[in-house]
Short mmCIF file of C-alpha atoms and ligand atoms in Angstrom, two decimals:
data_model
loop_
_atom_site.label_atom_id
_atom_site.label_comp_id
_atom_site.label_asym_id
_atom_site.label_seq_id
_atom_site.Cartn_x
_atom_site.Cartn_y
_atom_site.Cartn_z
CA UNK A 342 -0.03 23.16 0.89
CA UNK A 343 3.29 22.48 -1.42
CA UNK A 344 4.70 18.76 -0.36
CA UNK A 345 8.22 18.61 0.13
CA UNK A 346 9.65 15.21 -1.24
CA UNK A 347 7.83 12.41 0.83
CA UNK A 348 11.07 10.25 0.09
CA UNK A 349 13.35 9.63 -2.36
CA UNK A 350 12.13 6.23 -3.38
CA UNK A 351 8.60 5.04 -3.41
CA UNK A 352 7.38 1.52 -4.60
CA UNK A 353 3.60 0.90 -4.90
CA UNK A 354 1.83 -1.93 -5.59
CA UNK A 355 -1.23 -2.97 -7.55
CA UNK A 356 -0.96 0.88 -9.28
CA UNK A 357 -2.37 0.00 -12.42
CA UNK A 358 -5.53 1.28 -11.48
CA UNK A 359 -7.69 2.66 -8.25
CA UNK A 360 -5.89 4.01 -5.10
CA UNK A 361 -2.60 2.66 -6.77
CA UNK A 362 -2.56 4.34 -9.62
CA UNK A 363 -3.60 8.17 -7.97
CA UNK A 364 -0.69 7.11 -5.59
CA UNK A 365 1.71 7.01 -8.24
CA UNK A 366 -0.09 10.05 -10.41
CA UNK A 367 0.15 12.34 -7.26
CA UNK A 368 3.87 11.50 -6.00
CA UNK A 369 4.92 11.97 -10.06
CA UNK A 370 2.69 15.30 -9.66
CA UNK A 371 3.94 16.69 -6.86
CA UNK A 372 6.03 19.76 -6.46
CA UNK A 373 9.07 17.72 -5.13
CA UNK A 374 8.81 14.28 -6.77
CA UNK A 375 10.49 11.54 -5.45
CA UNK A 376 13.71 10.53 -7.50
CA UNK A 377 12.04 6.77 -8.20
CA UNK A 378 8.71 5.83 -8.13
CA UNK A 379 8.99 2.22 -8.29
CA UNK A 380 4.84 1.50 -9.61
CA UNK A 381 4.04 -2.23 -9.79
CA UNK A 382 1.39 -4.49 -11.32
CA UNK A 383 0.76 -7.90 -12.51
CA UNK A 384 0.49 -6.81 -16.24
CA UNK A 385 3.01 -4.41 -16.29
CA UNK A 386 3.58 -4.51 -20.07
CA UNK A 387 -0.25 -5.92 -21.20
CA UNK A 388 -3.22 -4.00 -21.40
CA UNK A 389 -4.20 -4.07 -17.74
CA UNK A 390 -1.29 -1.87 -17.53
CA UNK A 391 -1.61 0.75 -20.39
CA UNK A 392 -2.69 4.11 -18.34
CA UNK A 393 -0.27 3.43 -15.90
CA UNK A 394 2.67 2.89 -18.99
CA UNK A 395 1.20 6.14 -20.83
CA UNK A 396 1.49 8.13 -17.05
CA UNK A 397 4.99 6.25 -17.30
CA UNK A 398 5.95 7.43 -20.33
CA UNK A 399 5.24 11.60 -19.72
CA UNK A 400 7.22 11.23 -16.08
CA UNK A 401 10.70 9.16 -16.51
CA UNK A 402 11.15 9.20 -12.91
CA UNK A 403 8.33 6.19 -12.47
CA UNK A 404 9.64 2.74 -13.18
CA UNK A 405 7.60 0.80 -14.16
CA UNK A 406 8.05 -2.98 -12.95
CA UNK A 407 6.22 -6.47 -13.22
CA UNK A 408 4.65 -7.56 -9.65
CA UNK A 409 2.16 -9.96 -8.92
CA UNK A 410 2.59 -9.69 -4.74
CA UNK A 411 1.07 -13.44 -4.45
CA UNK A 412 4.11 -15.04 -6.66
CA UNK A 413 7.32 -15.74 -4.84
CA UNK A 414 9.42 -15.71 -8.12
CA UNK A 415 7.60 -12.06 -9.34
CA UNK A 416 8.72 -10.42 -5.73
CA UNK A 417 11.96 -11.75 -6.44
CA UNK A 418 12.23 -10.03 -10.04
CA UNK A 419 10.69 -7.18 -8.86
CA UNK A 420 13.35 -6.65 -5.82
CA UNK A 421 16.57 -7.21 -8.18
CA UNK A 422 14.76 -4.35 -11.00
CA UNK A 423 14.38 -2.00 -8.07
CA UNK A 424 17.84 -2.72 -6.63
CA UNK A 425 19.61 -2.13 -10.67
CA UNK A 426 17.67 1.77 -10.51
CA UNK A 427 18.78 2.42 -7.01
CA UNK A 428 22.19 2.02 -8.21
CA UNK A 429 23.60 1.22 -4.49
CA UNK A 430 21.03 3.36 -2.43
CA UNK A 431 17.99 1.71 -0.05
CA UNK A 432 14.27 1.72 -0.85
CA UNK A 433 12.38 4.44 1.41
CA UNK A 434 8.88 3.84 1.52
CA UNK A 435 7.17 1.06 0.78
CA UNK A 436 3.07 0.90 -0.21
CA UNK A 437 1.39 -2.67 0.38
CA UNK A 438 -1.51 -1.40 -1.61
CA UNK A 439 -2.78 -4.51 -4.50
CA UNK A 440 -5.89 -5.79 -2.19
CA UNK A 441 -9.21 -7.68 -3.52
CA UNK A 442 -12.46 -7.75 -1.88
CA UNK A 443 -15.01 -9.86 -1.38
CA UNK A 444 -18.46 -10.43 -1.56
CA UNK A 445 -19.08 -13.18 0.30
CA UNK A 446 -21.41 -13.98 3.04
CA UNK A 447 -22.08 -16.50 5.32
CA UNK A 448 -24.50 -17.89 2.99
CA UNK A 449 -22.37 -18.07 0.11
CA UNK A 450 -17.97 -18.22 1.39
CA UNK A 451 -16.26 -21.36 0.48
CA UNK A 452 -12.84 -21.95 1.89
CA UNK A 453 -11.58 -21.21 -1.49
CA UNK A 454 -12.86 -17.75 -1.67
CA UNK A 455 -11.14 -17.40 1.94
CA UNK A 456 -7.96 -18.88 0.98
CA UNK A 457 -7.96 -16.46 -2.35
CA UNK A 458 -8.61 -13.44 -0.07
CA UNK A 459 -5.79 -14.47 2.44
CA UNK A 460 -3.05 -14.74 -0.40
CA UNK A 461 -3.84 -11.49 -1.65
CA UNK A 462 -4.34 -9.03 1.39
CA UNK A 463 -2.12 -11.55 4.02
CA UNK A 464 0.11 -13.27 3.11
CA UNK A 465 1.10 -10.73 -0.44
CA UNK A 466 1.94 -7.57 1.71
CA UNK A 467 3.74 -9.91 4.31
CA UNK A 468 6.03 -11.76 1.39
CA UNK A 469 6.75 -8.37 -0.30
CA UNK A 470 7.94 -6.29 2.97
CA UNK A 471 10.14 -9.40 3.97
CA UNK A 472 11.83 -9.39 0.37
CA UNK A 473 12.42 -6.01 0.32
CA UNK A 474 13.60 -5.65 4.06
CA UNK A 475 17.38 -5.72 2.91
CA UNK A 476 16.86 -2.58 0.78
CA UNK A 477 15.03 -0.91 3.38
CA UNK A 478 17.09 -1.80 5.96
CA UNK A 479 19.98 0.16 3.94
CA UNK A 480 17.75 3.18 3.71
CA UNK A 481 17.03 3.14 7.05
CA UNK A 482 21.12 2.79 8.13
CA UNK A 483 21.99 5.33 5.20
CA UNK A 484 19.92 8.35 6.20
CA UNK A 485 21.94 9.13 9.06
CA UNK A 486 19.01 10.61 10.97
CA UNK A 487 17.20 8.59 14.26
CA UNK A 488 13.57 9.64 13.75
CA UNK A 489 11.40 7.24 12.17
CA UNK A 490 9.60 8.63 9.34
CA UNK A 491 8.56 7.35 5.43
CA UNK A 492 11.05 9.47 4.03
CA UNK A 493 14.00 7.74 6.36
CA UNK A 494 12.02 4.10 5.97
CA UNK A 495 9.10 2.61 6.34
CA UNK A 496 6.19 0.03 5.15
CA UNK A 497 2.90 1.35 4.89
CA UNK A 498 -0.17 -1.21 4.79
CA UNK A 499 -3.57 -0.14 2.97
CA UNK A 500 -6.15 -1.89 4.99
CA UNK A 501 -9.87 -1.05 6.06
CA UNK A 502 -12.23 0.37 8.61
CA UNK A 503 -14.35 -2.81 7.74
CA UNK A 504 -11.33 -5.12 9.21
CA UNK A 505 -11.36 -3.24 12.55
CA UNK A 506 -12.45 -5.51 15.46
CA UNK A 507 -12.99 -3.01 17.87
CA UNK A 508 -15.27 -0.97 15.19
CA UNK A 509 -17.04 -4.00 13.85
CA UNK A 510 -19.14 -2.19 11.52
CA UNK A 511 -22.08 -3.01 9.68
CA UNK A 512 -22.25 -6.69 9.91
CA UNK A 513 -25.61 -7.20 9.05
CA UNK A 514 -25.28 -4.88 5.71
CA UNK A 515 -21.75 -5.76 4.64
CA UNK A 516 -20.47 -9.26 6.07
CA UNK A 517 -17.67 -9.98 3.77
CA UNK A 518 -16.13 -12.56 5.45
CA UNK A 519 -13.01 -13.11 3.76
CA UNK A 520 -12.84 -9.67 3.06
CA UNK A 521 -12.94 -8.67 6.93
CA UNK A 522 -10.79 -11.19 7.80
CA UNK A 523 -8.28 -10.68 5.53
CA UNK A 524 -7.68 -6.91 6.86
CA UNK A 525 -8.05 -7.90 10.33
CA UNK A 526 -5.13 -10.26 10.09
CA UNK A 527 -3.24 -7.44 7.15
CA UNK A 528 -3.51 -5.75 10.65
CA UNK A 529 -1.45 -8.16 12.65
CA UNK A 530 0.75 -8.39 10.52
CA UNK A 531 1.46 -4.60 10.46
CA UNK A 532 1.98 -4.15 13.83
CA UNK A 533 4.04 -7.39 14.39
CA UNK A 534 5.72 -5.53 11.85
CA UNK A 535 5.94 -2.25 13.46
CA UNK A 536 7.23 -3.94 16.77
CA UNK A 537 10.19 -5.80 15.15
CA UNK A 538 11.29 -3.19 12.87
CA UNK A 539 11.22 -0.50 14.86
CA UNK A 540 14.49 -0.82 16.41
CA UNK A 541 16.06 -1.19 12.77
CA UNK A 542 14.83 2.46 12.10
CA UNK A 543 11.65 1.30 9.70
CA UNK A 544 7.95 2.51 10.27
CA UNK A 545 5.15 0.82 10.08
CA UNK A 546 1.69 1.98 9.93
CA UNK A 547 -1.92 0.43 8.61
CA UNK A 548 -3.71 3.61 6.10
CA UNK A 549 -7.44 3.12 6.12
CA UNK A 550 -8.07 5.47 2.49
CA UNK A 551 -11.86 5.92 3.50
CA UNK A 552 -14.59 4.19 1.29
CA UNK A 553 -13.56 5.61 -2.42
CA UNK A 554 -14.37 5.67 -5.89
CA UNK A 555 -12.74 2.90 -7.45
CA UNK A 556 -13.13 -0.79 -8.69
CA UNK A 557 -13.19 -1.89 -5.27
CA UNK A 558 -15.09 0.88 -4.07
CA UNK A 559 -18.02 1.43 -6.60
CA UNK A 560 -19.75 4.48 -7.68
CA UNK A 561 -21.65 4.35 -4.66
CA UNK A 562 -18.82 4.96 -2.83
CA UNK A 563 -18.80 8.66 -1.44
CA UNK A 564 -15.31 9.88 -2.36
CA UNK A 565 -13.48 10.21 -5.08
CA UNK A 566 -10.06 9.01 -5.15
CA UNK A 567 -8.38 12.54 -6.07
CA UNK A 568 -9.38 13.42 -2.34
CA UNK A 569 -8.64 10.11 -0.56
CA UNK A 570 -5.04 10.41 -1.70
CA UNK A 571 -4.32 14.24 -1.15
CA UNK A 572 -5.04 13.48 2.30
CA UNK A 573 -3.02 9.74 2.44
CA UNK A 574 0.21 11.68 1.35
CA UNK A 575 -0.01 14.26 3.49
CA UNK A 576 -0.54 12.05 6.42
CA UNK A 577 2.24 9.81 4.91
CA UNK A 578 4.12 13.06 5.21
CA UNK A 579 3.94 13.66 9.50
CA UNK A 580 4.48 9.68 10.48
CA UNK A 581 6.78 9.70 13.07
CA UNK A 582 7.93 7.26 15.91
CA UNK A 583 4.20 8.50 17.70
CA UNK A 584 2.28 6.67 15.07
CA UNK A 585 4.44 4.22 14.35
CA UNK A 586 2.47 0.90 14.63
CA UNK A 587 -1.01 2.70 14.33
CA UNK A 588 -3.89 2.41 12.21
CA UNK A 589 -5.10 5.30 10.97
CA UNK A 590 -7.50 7.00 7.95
CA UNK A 591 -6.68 9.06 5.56
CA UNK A 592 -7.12 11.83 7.45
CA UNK A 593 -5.06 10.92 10.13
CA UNK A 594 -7.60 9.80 12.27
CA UNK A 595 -6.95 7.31 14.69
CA UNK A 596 -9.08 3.91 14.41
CA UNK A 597 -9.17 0.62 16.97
CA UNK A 598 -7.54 -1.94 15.71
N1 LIG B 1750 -11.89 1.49 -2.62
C1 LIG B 1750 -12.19 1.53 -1.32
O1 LIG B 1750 -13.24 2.07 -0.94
C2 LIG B 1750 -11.26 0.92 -0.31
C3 LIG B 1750 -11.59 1.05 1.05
C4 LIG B 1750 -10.75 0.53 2.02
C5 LIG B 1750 -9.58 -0.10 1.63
N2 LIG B 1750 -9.26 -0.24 0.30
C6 LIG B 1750 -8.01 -0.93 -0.04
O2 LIG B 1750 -7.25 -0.17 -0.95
C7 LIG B 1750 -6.44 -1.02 -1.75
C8 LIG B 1750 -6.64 -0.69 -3.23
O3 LIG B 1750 -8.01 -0.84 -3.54
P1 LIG B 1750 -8.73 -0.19 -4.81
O4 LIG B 1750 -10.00 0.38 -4.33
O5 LIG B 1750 -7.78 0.65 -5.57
O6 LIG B 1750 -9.09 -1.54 -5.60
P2 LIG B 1750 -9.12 -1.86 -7.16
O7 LIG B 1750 -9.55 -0.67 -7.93
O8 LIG B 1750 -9.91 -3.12 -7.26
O9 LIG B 1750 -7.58 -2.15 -7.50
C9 LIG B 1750 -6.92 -3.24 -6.90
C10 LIG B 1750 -5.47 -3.23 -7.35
O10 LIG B 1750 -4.80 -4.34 -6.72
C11 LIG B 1750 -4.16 -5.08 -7.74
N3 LIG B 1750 -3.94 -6.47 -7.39
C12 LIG B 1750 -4.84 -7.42 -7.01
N4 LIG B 1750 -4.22 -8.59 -6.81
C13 LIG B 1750 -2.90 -8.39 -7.07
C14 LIG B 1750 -1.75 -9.21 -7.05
N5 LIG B 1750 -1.80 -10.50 -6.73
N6 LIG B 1750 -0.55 -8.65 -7.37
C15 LIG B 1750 -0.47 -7.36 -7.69
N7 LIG B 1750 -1.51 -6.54 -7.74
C16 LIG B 1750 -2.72 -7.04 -7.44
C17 LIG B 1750 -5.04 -4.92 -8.96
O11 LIG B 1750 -4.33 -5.27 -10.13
P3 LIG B 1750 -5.07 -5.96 -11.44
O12 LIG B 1750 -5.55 -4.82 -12.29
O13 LIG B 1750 -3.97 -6.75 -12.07
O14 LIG B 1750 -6.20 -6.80 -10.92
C18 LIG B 1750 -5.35 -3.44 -8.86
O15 LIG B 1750 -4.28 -2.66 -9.32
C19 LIG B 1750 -6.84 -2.44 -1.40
O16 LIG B 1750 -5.91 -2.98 -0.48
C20 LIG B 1750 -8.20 -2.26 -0.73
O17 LIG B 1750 -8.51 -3.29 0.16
C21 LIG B 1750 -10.08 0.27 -0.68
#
């Protein structure tokens, strides 16, 4: 199925590598690409960064621009870079991917482990909407449509099956405290999102991406990340006001929160 443009500007974060960096390798792929792919990372000009700055370099509609999502000052840089390339215009759709996980049991989790875990996949995608609210708040007021839908505005949260309270998998086999946690309160915060912004014309949805090929993911895991995306965008692609505020995989499945 051809995409038509998901929206005219995309930011992503964390896409130096895993579900990040397909993210930003699909949209600059697709038949319709967005005008600017904003893709973040931490190391945007150091090693870490080098396939996403060679995928930069063949495709000069991504921008690439420094993020770390746990450092105040970085969001801050990160908002005025995007703001300079959009020349006036809002930010459509924005992607709270950059996550870690977490090992940890109830044998071995310290609070520092927890606290680590909470800065990245809480309190990171919660600083980084609320900076970057103003811009899409203007994309929202500028499309001159009512729907809600990514390509109009809208925040979209990577989270996990394994931080789902009413699925409560696995325990036994994967307990990952922090990890859990962490996603189970990423989820709170997207749908506290999705209640106050929805008025203001923005979307908000949690994206569960299945369990996929990547760092995070292992080899074990049984899907590559090719797959998990193709499905992602088009799901991105048929939000509307029904699903905003819902958690769902990346195959538009709906999961309890
Ligand atoms: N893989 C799976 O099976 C799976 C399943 C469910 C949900 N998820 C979620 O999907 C998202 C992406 O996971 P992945 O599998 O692609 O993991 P990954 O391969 O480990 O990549 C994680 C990405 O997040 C970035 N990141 C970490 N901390 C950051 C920070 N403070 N600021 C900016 N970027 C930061 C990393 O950048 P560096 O290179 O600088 O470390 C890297 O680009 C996560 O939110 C994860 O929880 C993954």
């Amino acid at each position: 199925m051809a995409m038509a443009t998901l929206a005219r500007s995309v930011l992503v974060t964390g896409s130096n590598r895993g579900i990040g960096l397909e993210l930003v390798r699909q949209l600059a792929a697709s038949p319709q690409p967005p005008q600017h792919i904003f893709a973040t990372c931490r190391d945007a000009t150091g090693p870490r960064g080098k396939t996403l700055q060679e995928l930069a370099a063949r495709h000069p509609n991504i921008k690439l621009i420094q993020l770390d999502t746990v450092d105040l000052p970085s969001i801050r840089g990160a908002v005025q870079a995007v703001e300079t390339h959009l020349e006036g215009q809002g930010l459509n759709l924005l992607i709270n991917n950059a996550g870690v996980g977490s090992q940890a049991t109830l044998q071995s989790v310290d609070a520092q482990e927890m606290l680590a875990t909470f800065a990245v996949n809480v309190v990171g995608p919660l600083q980084v909407a609320k900076e970057f609210l103003p811009l899409l708040e203007k994309a929202a007021k500028d499309a001159g449509t009512e729907g809600l839908s990514c390509s109009r505005a809208a925040i979209i949260n990577v989270s996990s099956k394994v931080g789902s309270i009413g699925l409560c998998l696995g325990v036994l086999e994967a307990p990952m405290y922090p990890y859990r946690a962490s996603k189970a309160a990423q989820n709170m915060v997207t749908r506290c999102l999705a209640a106050e912004l929805r008025d203001k014309g923005i979307l908000c949805a949690a994206i569960h991406p299945g369990w996929v090929k990547t760092d995070m993911g292992t080899e074990q895991a049984p899907m590559t990340v090719e797959r998990s995306m193709q499905g992602i965008l088009e799901v991105l692609g048929i939000l509307s006001q029904e699903t905003c505020g819902a958690f769902l995989d990346w195959e538009g499945n709906h999961l309890p929160w």
